[in-house]
Amino acid sequence: MKIKKLIIIFVILITTGCFNYVEINNLVIVSGIGIDYKDNKYVVTFENLYQNKESSDSNFATGITKTATGDTIANAFDNITLSLEKNPYYAHLKVVIISSEIANNHLDELFDFFLRNNDIRNIFSLVISKDITPQEIFNSSSKYYPVVSERIKNLLENNIYSNYISKNKYFKNIASNYLSGEKNITLSSIYKKDDELILGNLFVFDKKKVVGSLNQEQALILSIIDNNKPSSIIKVPCKIDSDKKLVIRIYESKTKFSIKKNEYKITNNLSAEIIENSCNINLENKESQKHITDNFEKEISNQTIDLINYLKIINSDILGINNKYFVKYRSKNSNYFKDKNFKVDTILNINKKGLIFEVKNDNE
Amino acid sequence: MVDKIKKIYKNNPDLIIKNISDDVTIVYFESICSSDRINEFVTKPLIYENKVSAPHIIYIKENEIEKYLNNAFAIIISSNNNLCAAEVRGDLSRSIDSPETEPSINGPKDALTENIQLNLGLIKRRIKTKDLKIINKSIGKYTDTLVQVLYIKKEENKKIVKRVLDNLDEINISGIIDSSNISNALQEKVKSDFPTIMPSERPDEISNALIEGKIVILVDNSPFALITPSYFTDFINPVVDRYSKAIPSNFIKAIRYLCLIITLIEPAFYIATINYNQETIPTSLLINFMIQREGVPFPSVAEAIIMLIIYEMLRESDIRFPSKYGTAISILGALILGDAAVKAGIVSPIMIITIAICFISSLVFTNQDFSNSLRIYRFLFLLGAAILGLYGILLVFLYFLIKLCSTYTLDRSYTIPIAPYKEKYFYKYIWRKREK
């Protein structure tokens, strides 16, 4: 019996892998990592969180950067620890910023390194730095924004429902799409203008590298087709005064893809509400309503066609059409998205017209 | 005869021997008898009427003198050595007070005293049935203490009554000073970390237990009655819950279960998360922890154990020390532990908060034995967390469950009414249904 007990205790202590006691004061939290490639070497920058001793409230943290180079990413990580007095702790990693060079030529190495590393949890955001190095971004902390990675994370999170260029997907989802080839990936970008960090266009990849970028309006249509944005704003100019706009917000979108051998069809089934009526349209008039709906359906369909055409030109299947074809017909056709014709059908239901119906002049 | 008694009790200065006349002598212990009653029931009637008129008079034999003398009887010895005992018990008990260890806002305010007859009276005032059975027993070689076993005759408790009586018969100790002596003797057989007999000083709680078919043991000179069988949930949910409405009472019950979890696991959980599973703490909170622990020379485990032991000391001293000095202890504890220790960098503020929350939660449980059991498991959880992190907590939790489920109180599972499920008891104690 004693032997049994001893064996159980031994097994518990040895085989569980939980023998990793570490005091929090011996850790330094790595909140952001920047990776660049320069002169045949990887340049890795850590943003580490420390107590902000300059602040009146000493409970605030501040980001302090450390940079090192290496032949490989792992080598650069090792070199950075030479200047760290504590063990780096990656479980609270918020954001990884990569340069355009990494995005174009070293994405395989990046995914390989992060997926193999057990210390890093794959739930951080991946962002591309535009016209600036990741190191420079991390060095742009200020008194009001002492932690850059926290700021970027907040930028991505807060813009996800208002600016569609923000793709706050976790690394693990991006890696899954990248490695499986189910969809081509998109990454948000960030640039610096007048000491301000700003979200840039949405970068679009083919299988391995960046092939283009989507502006806000294109990203908005993408979000509708992707069914992942419940709050998309679409505007059409007024008939008489084109400076003024009629604006709707799409609060629900259900997009269906019907895949056939020779063509595919995208059907947008949308519910929307009117949020701005500068055109003075009488919303009680059923004919006006139908007219507005037709206009918007046409506008959304046109924008969708433009987006698909653009994606065809750059050969980026970010909607995963090729994979949908494979799932349906069980035969691989990597040119299906690019080669086949497509149709777009939009069914719009404007069912929330707001409380203001009375207008001065019925212009439409 | 008088000389004989004198010889036996030569070192008992409270033994009074009074010669009433040439023929009659009375002997009694001054310390336990009432002089008023002796005058009224024995001396005066003997002088004026040559008879005794006490409420309880009995002729005794020579070998019974010791028993009656010690039980507050006056022994009347006639010239021809005839012996007679008259009860002249002095009123040594205090008046009925309000319960100190189980206070409540609602409900009755009376509590048991050291007088067993008074205690029985308090119970009988509540339960007026011929089915209330009382069995007297005398236990203790030197104390010969009166022990009363109370139960309401029911088919379901027949077996356990027999079991309790058998167990009481088996007790062979030199003295019963308090009901806890009986409790300990009965629980020696149950190898459990948890108490299986609940002491109570509330007559309402005792009466309620009797109605439920439980057995109550009253012990002379003890203000605590013993209720058996008592289940785990009984130590968490007092009977006073029944005096409030169902919904607020259920809320309080939920808070109590939360307190149970907090008092057991909270320090261990803190240690596990900051030493092993830092990823589970939000970043800003982790930074706060780091900042607060900056400069503390001890590992957090040692810090936790030191603080737990200091708080245990503080609590023990608070119980033992006269209440007049209580304020001094509070100031000392609050100042030294709360402020100076942090400023001196011996402990971190977050550790003080952690341990304080743990202790506040433990104060919900008034039963001393139950608190002691929780304390042992609190340290076990801490040890598990210190060695294996959250996994360690899980292991100790499994051990805790195994121990809990393998405990039996009078052949009934300790985890009633959850396992096995007893609907009636469940809705009475764990989650009350709204009265329709």
XYZ file of N, CA and C in Angstrom, chain A residues 12-13 16 18-25 27-29 31 49-53 58-61 86 89 91-92 94 121 150, chain B residues 271 274-283 286-295 298-301 386-389 391 395:
186
model
N 2.638 11.805 -9.911
C 2.033 13.147 -9.886
C 3.103 14.226 -10.029
N 4.189 14.049 -9.276
C 5.211 15.090 -9.261
C 6.040 15.118 -10.553
N 3.613 15.251 -14.566
C 2.569 16.214 -14.888
C 3.103 17.446 -15.597
N 4.026 20.119 -14.299
C 3.614 21.357 -13.634
C 4.696 21.895 -12.704
N 5.860 21.295 -12.789
C 6.915 21.706 -11.862
C 7.617 22.957 -12.388
N 6.824 23.954 -12.704
C 7.432 25.167 -13.282
C 7.124 26.378 -12.430
N 7.419 26.233 -11.162
C 7.198 27.328 -10.213
C 8.070 28.529 -10.574
N 7.454 29.678 -10.644
C 8.246 30.889 -10.878
C 7.545 32.066 -10.192
N 8.329 32.855 -9.501
C 7.773 34.032 -8.821
C 7.499 35.121 -9.853
N 6.411 35.856 -9.683
C 6.085 36.858 -10.705
C 7.132 37.966 -10.775
N 7.847 38.163 -9.670
C 8.859 39.214 -9.708
C 10.091 38.821 -10.513
N 9.705 37.648 -13.493
C 9.229 37.645 -14.879
C 9.175 39.065 -15.422
N 9.366 39.163 -16.728
C 9.087 40.446 -17.377
C 8.050 40.151 -18.469
N 6.961 40.903 -18.422
C 5.856 40.630 -19.349
C 6.174 41.241 -20.706
N 4.739 42.407 -23.924
C 3.403 42.796 -24.371
C 3.329 42.910 -25.894
N 6.740 45.231 -20.225
C 5.986 46.076 -19.292
C 6.725 46.201 -17.965
N 6.911 47.426 -17.556
C 7.535 47.721 -16.259
C 6.674 48.711 -15.507
N 6.973 48.841 -14.226
C 6.251 49.835 -13.433
C 6.605 51.230 -13.919
N 5.567 52.062 -14.107
C 5.807 53.429 -14.572
C 6.167 54.302 -13.374
N 7.444 54.511 -13.200
C 7.874 55.251 -12.000
C 7.748 56.762 -12.192
N 1.765 55.087 -9.325
C 2.815 54.127 -9.689
C 2.272 52.760 -10.065
N 0.920 52.618 -10.057
C 0.364 51.326 -10.445
C 0.264 51.164 -11.951
N 0.592 52.220 -12.702
C 0.545 52.119 -14.152
C 1.819 51.485 -14.680
N 1.652 50.798 -15.824
C 2.826 50.171 -16.437
C 3.308 51.030 -17.600
N 15.302 39.651 -16.323
C 14.316 38.668 -15.853
C 13.883 37.783 -17.017
N 8.157 36.696 -20.366
C 6.915 35.936 -20.211
C 5.965 36.342 -21.333
N 2.929 34.955 -22.247
C 1.501 34.600 -22.215
C 0.598 35.822 -22.349
N 1.132 37.002 -22.058
C 0.316 38.212 -22.163
C 0.648 39.021 -23.420
N 0.270 40.815 -26.669
C -0.946 41.401 -27.245
C -0.858 41.491 -28.759
N 1.322 32.003 -26.367
C -0.071 31.645 -26.670
C -0.468 32.331 -27.978
N -0.466 47.883 -26.219
C -1.810 48.019 -25.644
C -2.641 48.959 -26.515
N -1.851 31.797 -4.948
C -0.483 31.278 -5.064
C -0.312 30.548 -6.402
N -0.283 33.156 -9.404
C 0.878 34.045 -9.569
C 2.201 33.286 -9.709
N 2.209 32.007 -9.335
C 3.472 31.266 -9.455
C 3.503 30.284 -10.618
N 2.335 29.857 -11.072
C 2.306 28.855 -12.145
C 1.508 29.318 -13.356
N 0.351 29.874 -13.111
C -0.569 30.136 -14.218
C -0.805 31.632 -14.381
N 0.286 32.345 -14.607
C 0.179 33.805 -14.709
C -0.668 34.236 -15.894
N -0.806 33.337 -16.885
C -1.586 33.700 -18.070
C -3.071 33.859 -17.757
N -3.496 33.334 -16.606
C -4.919 33.436 -16.272
C -5.278 34.793 -15.666
N -4.259 35.570 -15.320
C -4.528 36.871 -14.696
C -4.515 37.937 -15.795
N -5.492 38.857 -15.806
C -5.438 39.952 -16.788
C -4.132 40.744 -16.648
N -3.641 41.233 -17.781
C -2.302 41.865 -17.782
C -2.199 42.987 -16.753
N -1.920 41.656 -13.332
C -0.621 41.010 -13.117
C 0.460 42.059 -12.846
N 0.376 43.158 -13.599
C 1.336 44.249 -13.381
C 1.177 44.783 -11.953
N -0.079 44.956 -11.527
C -0.322 45.435 -10.154
C 0.282 44.486 -9.132
N 0.081 43.199 -9.352
C 0.651 42.200 -8.430
C 2.166 42.320 -8.392
N 2.743 42.462 -9.570
C 4.206 42.555 -9.644
C 4.706 43.771 -8.875
N 4.000 44.889 -9.097
C 4.422 46.136 -8.437
C 4.298 45.987 -6.922
N 3.200 45.367 -6.498
C 2.989 45.248 -5.058
C 3.966 44.272 -4.407
N 4.388 43.286 -5.156
C 5.312 42.307 -4.580
C 6.764 42.738 -4.668
N 6.979 43.854 -5.372
C 8.342 44.368 -5.532
C 8.951 44.636 -4.148
N 10.079 44.088 -3.889
C 10.778 44.367 -2.634
C 10.436 43.419 -1.498
N 10.392 37.477 0.739
C 10.004 36.057 0.813
C 9.292 35.609 -0.452
N 9.407 34.309 -0.766
C 8.552 33.798 -1.848
C 7.088 33.912 -1.433
N 6.221 34.009 -2.414
C 4.805 34.266 -2.082
C 4.197 33.153 -1.234
N 4.682 31.924 -1.414
C 4.148 30.804 -0.620
C 4.484 31.024 0.859
N 1.245 25.295 -3.972
C 2.664 25.658 -3.942
C 3.509 24.656 -4.721
N 3.091 23.395 -4.709
C 3.890 22.366 -5.384
C 3.473 22.184 -6.839
N 2.179 22.205 -7.104
C 1.715 21.852 -8.459
C 0.794 22.873 -9.113
N 0.619 24.019 -8.521
C -0.224 25.048 -9.138
C -1.690 24.653 -9.147
N -3.194 22.533 -10.874
C -3.310 21.077 -10.891
C -3.286 20.533 -9.459
N -6.022 18.336 -7.395
C -5.746 17.072 -6.697
C -6.254 17.113 -5.257
